[in-house]
XYZ file of N, CA and C in Angstrom:
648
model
N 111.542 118.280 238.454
C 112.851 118.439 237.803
C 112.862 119.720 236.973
N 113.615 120.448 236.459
C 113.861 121.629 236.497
C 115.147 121.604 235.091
N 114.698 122.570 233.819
C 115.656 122.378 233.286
C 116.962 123.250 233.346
N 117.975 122.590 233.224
C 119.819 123.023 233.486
C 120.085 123.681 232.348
N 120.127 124.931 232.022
C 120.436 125.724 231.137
C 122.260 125.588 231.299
N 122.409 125.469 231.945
C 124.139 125.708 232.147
C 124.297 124.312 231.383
N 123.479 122.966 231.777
C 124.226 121.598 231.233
C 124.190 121.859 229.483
N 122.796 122.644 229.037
C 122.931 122.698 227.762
C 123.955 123.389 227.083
N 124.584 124.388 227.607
C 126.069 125.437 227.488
C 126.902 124.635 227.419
N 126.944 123.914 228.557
C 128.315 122.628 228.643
C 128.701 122.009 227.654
N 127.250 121.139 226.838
C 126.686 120.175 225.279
C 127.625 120.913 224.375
N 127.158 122.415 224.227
C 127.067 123.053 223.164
C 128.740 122.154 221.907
N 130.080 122.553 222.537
C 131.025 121.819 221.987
C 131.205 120.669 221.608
N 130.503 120.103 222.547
C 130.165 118.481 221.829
C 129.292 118.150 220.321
N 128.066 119.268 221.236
C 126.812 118.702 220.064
C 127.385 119.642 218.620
N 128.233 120.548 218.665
C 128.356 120.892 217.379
C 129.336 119.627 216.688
N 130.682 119.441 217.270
C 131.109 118.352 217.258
C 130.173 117.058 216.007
N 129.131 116.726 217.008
C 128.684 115.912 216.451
C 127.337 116.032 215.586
N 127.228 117.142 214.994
C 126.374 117.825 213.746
C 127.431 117.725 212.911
N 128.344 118.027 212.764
C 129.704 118.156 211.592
C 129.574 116.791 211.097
N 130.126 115.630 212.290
C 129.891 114.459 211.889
C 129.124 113.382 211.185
N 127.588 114.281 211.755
C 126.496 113.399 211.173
C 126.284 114.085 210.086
N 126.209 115.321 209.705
C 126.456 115.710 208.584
C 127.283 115.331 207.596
N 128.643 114.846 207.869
C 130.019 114.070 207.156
C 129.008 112.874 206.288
N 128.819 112.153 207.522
C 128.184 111.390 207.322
C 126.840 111.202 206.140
N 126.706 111.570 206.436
C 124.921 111.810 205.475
C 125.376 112.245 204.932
N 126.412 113.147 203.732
C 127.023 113.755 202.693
C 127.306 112.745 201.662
N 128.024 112.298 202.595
C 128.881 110.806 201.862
C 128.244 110.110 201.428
N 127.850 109.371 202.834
C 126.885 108.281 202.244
C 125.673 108.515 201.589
N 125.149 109.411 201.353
C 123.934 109.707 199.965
C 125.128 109.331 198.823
N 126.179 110.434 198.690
C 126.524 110.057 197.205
C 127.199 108.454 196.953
N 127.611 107.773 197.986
C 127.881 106.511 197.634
C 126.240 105.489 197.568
N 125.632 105.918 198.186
C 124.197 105.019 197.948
C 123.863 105.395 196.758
N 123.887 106.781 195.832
C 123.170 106.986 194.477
C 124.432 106.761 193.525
N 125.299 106.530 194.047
C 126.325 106.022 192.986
C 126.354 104.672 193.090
N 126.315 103.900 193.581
C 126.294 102.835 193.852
C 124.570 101.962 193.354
N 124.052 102.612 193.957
C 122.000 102.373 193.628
C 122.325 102.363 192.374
N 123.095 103.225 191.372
C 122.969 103.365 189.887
C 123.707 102.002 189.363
N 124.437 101.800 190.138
C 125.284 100.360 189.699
C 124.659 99.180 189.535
N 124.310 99.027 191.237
C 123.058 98.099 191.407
C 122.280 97.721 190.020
N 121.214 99.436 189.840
C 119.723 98.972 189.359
C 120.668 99.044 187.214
N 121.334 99.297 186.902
C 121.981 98.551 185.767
C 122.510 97.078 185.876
N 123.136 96.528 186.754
C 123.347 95.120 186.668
C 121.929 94.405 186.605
N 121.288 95.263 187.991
C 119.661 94.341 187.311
C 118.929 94.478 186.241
N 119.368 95.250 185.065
C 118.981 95.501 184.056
C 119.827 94.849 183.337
N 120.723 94.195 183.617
C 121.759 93.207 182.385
C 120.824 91.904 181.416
N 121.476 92.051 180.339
C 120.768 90.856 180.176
C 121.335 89.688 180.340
N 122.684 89.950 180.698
C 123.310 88.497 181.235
C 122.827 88.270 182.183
N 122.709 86.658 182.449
C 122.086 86.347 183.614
C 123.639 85.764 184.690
N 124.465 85.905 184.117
C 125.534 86.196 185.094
C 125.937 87.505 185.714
N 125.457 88.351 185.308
C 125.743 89.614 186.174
C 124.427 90.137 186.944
N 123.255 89.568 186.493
C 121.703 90.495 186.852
C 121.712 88.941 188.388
N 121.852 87.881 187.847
C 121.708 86.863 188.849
C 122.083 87.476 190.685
N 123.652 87.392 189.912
C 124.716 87.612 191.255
C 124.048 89.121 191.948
N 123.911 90.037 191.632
C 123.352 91.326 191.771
C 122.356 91.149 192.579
N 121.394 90.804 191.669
C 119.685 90.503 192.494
C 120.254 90.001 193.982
N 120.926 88.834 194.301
C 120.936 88.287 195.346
C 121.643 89.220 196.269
N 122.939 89.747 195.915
C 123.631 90.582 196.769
C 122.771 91.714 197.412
N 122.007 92.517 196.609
C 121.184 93.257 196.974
C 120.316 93.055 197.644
N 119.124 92.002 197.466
C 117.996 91.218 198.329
C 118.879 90.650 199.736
N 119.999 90.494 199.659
C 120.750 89.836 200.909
C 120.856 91.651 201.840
N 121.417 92.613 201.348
C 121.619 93.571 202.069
C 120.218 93.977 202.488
N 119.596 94.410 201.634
C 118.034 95.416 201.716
C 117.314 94.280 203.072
N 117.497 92.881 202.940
C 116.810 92.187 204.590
C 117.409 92.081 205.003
N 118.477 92.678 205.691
C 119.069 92.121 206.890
C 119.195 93.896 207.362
N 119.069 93.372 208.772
C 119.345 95.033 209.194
C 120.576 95.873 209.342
N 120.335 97.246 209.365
C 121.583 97.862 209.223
C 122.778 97.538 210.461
N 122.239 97.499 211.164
C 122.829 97.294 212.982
C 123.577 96.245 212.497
N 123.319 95.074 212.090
C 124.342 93.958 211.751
C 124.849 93.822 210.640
N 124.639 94.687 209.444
C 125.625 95.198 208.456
C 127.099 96.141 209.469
N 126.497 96.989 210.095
C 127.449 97.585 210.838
C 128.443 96.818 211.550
N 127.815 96.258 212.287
C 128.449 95.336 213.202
C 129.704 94.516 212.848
N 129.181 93.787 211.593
C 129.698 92.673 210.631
C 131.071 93.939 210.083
N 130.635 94.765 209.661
C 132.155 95.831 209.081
C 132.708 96.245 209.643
N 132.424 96.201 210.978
C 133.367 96.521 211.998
C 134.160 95.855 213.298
N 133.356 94.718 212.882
C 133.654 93.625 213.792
C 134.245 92.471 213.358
N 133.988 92.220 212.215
C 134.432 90.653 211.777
C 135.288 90.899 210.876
N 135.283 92.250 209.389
C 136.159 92.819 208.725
C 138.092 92.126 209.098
N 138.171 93.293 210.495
C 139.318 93.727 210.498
C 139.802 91.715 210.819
N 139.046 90.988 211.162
C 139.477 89.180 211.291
C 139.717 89.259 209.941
N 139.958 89.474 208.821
C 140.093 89.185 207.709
C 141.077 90.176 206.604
N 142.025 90.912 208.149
C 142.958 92.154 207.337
C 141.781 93.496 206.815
N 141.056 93.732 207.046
C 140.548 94.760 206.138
C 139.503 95.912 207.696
N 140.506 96.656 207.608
C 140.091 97.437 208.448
C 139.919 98.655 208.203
N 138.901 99.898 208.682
C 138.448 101.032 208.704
C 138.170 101.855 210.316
N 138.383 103.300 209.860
C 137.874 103.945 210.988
C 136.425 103.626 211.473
N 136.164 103.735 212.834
C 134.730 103.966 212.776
C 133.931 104.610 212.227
N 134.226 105.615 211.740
C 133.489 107.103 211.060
C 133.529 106.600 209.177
N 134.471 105.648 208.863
C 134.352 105.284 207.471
C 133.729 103.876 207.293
N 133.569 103.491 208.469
C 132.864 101.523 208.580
C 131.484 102.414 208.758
N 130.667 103.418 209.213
C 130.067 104.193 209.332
C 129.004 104.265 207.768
N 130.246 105.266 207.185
C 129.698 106.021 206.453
C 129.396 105.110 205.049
N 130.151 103.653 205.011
C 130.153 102.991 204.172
C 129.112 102.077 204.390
N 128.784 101.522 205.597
C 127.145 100.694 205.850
C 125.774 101.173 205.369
N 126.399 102.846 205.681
C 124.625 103.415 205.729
C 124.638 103.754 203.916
N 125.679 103.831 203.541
C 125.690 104.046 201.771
C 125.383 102.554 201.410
N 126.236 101.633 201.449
C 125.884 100.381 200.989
C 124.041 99.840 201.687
N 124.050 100.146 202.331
C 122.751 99.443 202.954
C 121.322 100.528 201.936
N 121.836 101.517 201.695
C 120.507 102.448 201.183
C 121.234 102.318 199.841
N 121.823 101.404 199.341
C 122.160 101.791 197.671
C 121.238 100.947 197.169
N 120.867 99.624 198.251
C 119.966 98.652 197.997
C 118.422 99.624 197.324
N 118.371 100.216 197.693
C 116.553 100.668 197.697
C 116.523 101.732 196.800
N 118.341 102.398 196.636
C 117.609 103.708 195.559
C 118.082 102.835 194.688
N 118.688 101.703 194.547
C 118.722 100.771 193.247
C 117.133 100.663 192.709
N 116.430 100.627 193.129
C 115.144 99.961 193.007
C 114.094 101.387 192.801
N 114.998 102.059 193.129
C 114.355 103.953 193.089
C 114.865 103.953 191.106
N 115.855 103.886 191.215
C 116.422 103.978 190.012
C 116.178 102.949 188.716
N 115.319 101.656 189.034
C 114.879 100.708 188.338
C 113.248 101.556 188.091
N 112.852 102.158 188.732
C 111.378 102.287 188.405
C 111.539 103.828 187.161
N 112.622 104.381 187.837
C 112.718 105.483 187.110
C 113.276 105.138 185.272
N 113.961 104.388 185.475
C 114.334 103.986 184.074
C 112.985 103.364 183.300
N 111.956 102.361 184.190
C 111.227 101.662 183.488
C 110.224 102.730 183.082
N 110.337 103.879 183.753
C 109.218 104.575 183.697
C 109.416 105.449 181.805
N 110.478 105.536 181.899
C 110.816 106.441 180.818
C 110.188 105.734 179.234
N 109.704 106.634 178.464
C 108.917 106.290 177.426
C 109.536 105.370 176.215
N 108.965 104.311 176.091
C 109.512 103.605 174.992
C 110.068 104.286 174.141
N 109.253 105.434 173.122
C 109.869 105.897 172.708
C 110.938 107.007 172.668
N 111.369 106.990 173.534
C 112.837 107.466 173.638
C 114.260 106.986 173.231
N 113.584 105.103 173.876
C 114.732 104.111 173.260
C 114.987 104.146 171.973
N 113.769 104.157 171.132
C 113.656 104.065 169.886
C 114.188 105.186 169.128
N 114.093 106.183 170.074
C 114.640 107.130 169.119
C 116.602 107.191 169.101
N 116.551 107.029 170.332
C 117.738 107.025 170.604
C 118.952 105.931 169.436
N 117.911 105.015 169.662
C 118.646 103.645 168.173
C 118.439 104.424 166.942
N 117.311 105.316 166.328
C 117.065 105.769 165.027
C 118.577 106.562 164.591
N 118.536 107.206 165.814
C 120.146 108.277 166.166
C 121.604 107.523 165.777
N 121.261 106.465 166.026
C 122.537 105.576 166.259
C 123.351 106.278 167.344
N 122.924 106.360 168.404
C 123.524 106.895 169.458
C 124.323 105.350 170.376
N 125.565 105.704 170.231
C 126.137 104.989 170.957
C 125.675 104.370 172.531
N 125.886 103.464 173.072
C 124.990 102.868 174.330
C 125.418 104.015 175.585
N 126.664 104.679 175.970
C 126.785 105.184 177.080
C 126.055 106.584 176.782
N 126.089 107.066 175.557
C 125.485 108.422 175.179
C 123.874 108.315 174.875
N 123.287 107.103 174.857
C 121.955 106.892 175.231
C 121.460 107.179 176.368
N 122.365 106.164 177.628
C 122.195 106.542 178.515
C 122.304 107.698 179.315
N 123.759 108.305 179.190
C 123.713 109.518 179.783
C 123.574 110.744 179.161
N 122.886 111.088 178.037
C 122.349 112.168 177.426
C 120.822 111.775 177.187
N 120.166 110.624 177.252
C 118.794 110.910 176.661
C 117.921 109.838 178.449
N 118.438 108.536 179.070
C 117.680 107.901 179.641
C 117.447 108.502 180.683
N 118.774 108.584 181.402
C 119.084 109.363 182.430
C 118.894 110.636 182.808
N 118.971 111.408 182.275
C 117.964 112.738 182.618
C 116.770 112.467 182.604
N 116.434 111.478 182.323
C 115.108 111.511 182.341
C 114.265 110.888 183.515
N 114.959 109.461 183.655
C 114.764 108.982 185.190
C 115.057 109.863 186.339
N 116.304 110.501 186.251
C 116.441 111.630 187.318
C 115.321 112.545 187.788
N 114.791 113.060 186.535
C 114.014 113.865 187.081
C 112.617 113.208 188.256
N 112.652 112.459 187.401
C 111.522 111.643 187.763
C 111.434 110.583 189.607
N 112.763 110.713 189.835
C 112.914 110.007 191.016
C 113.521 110.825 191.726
N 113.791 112.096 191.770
C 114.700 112.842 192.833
C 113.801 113.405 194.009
N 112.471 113.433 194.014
C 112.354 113.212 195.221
C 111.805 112.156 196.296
N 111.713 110.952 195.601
C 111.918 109.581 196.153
C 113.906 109.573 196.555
N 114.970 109.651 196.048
C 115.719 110.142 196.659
C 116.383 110.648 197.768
N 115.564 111.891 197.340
C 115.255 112.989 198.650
C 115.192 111.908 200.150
N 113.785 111.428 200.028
C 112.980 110.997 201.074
C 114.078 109.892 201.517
N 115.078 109.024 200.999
C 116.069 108.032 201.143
C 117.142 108.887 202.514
N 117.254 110.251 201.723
C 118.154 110.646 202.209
C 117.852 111.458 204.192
N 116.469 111.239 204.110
C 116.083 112.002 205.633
C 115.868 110.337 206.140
N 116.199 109.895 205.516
C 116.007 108.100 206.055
C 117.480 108.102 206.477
N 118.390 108.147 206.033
C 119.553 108.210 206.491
C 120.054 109.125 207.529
N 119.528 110.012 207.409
C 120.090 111.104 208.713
C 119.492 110.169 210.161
N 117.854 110.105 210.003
C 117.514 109.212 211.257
C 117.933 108.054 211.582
N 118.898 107.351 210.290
C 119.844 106.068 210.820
C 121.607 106.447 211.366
N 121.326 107.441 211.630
C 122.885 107.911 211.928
C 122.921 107.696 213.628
N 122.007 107.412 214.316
C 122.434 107.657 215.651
C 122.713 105.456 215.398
N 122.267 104.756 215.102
C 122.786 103.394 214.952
C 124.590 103.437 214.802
N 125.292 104.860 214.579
C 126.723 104.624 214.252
C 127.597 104.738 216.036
N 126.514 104.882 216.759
C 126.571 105.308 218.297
C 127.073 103.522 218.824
N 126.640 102.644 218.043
C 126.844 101.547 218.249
C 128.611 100.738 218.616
N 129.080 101.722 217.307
C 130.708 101.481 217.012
C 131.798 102.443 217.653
N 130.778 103.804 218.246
C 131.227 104.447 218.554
C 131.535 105.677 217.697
N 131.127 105.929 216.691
C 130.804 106.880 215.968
C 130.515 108.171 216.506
N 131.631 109.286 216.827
C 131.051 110.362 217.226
C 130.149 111.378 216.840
N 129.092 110.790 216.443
C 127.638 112.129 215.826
C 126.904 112.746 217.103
N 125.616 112.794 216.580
C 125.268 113.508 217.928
C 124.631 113.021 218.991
N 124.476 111.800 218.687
C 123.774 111.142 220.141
C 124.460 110.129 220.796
N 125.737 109.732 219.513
C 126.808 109.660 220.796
C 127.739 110.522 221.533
N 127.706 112.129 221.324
C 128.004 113.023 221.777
C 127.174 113.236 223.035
N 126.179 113.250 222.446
C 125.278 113.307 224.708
C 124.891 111.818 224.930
N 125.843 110.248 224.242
C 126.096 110.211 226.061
C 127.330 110.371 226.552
N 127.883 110.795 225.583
C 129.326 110.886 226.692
C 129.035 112.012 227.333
N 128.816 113.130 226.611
C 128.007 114.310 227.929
C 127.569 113.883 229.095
N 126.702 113.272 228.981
C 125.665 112.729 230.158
C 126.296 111.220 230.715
N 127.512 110.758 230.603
C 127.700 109.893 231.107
C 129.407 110.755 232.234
N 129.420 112.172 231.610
C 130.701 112.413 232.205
C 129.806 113.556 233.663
N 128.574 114.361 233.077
C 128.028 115.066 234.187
C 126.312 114.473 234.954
N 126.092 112.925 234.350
C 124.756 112.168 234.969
C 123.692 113.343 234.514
N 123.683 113.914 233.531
C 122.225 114.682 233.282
C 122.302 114.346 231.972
N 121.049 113.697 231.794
C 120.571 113.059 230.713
C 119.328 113.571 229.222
N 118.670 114.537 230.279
C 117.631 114.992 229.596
C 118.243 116.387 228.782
N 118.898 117.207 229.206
C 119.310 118.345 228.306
C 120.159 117.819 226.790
N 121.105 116.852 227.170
C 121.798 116.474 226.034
C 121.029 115.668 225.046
N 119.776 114.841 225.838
C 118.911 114.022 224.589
C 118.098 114.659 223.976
N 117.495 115.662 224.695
C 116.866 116.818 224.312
C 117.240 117.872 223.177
N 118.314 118.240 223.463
C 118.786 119.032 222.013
C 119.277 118.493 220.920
N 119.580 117.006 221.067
C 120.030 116.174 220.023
C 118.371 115.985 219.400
N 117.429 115.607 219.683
C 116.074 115.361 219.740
C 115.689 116.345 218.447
N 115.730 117.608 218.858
C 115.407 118.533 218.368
C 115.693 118.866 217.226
N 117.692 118.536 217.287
C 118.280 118.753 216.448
C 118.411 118.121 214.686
N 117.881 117.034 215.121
C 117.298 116.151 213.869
C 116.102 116.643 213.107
N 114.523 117.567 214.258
C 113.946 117.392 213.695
C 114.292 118.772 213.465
N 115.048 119.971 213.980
C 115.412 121.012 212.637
C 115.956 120.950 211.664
N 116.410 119.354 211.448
C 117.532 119.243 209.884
C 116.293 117.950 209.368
N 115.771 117.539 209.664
C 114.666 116.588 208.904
C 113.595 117.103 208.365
N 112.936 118.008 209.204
C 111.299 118.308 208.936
C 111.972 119.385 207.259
N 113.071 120.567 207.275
C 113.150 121.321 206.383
C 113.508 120.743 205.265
N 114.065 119.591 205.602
C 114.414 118.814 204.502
C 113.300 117.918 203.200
N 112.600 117.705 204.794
C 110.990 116.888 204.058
C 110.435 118.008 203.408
N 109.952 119.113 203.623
C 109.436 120.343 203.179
C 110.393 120.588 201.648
N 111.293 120.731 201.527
C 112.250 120.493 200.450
C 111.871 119.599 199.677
N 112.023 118.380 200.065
C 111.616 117.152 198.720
C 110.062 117.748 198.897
N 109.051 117.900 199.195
C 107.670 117.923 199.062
C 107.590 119.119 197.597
N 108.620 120.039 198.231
C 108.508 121.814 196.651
C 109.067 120.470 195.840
N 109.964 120.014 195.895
C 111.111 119.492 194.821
C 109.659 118.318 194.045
N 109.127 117.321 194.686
C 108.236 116.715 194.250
C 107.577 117.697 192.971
N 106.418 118.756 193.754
C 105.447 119.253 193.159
C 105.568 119.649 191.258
N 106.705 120.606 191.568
C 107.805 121.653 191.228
C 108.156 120.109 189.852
N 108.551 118.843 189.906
C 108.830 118.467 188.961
C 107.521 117.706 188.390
N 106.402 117.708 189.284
C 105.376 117.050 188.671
C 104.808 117.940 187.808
N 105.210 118.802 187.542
C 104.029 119.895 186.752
C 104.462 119.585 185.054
């Protein structure tokens, strides 16, 4: 077999197509998983046990069950109940909700990590509770977890071809409709293949400086 330089020419409109997308994608849903993860890992920090209760479970219910049938379930059983979305936003909202579970738990270690005395100082201050948090805790966990983060977020790019399921146009459901409209299979899986690991590996290399760079 012999490779088709012309079939990869053919791709080319598609597969950019569906780099935009999976890119859309992975944009979004990082900032709804770390906005959301932040929600999360504060309710599990409540001391009510009516808000830390309900939380814990919602979360432990998402983080085991797999994404494929989180998907499924928002796009399938949803709209039985009036509440419907595009594919590309039932999408972008699974892979955020499903990874808010874990940087919740990114964001619980980072808070616990931060030095007692900080709290303490922060009360000596009489610093009001939201200006505790977001001027003295929180910068501080941040630093400390952004490239655990990071690593969440090349977790998500490699869960983007699962949106191929609903029909999600990214890039590997872009070659198969390629390859299901001209029967050549290997050029379109092939540059999609690739194409992940030129947007993954630079990315890992990224959190690895970003790691070092804040451990010092």
């Amino acid at each position: 077999m012999t490779w088709d330089w012309s079939a990869v020419a053919d791709f080319m409109p598609r597969f950019w197509e569906g780099v935009l997308v999976t890119l859309q994608i992975l944009v979004l849903g990082s900032l709804l998983s770390f906005t959301l993860g932040l929600v999360w890992a504060l309710g599990l920090r409540s001391g009510s046990r009516l808000v830390r209760w309900p939380v814990g479970l919602v979360t432990e219910f998402i983080r085991n069950t797999p994404l494929l049938v989180q998907l499924f379930f928002l796009f399938f059983v949803l709209p039985e109940w009036g509440v419907q979305f595009s594919a590309l936003t039932t999408g972008t909202i699974a892979i955020g909700l499903h990874y808010s579970t874990y940087t919740a738990q990114v964001y619980r270690a980072g808070i616990d990590a931060v030095p007692a005395g900080q709290w303490e100082a922060a009360t000596a201050l009489s610093l009001p509770a939201h200006r505790t948090w977001s001027a003295v805790i929180l910068p501080q966990a941040v630093r400390r977890i952004a490239p655990a983060l990071g690593n969440y977020v090349i977790a998500m790019l490699k869960d983007t071809p699962l949106l191929a399921g609903i029909s999600v146009l990214e890039m590997l459901q872009q070659s198969r409709l390629e390859s299901a409209a001209t029967f050549q299979y290997t050029e379109p899986l092939t540059v999609v293949g690739i194409a992940f690991i030129l947007i993954a590996y630079p990315a890992s290399l990224l959190v690895r400086t970003l790691e070092r760079r804040l451990a010092r």
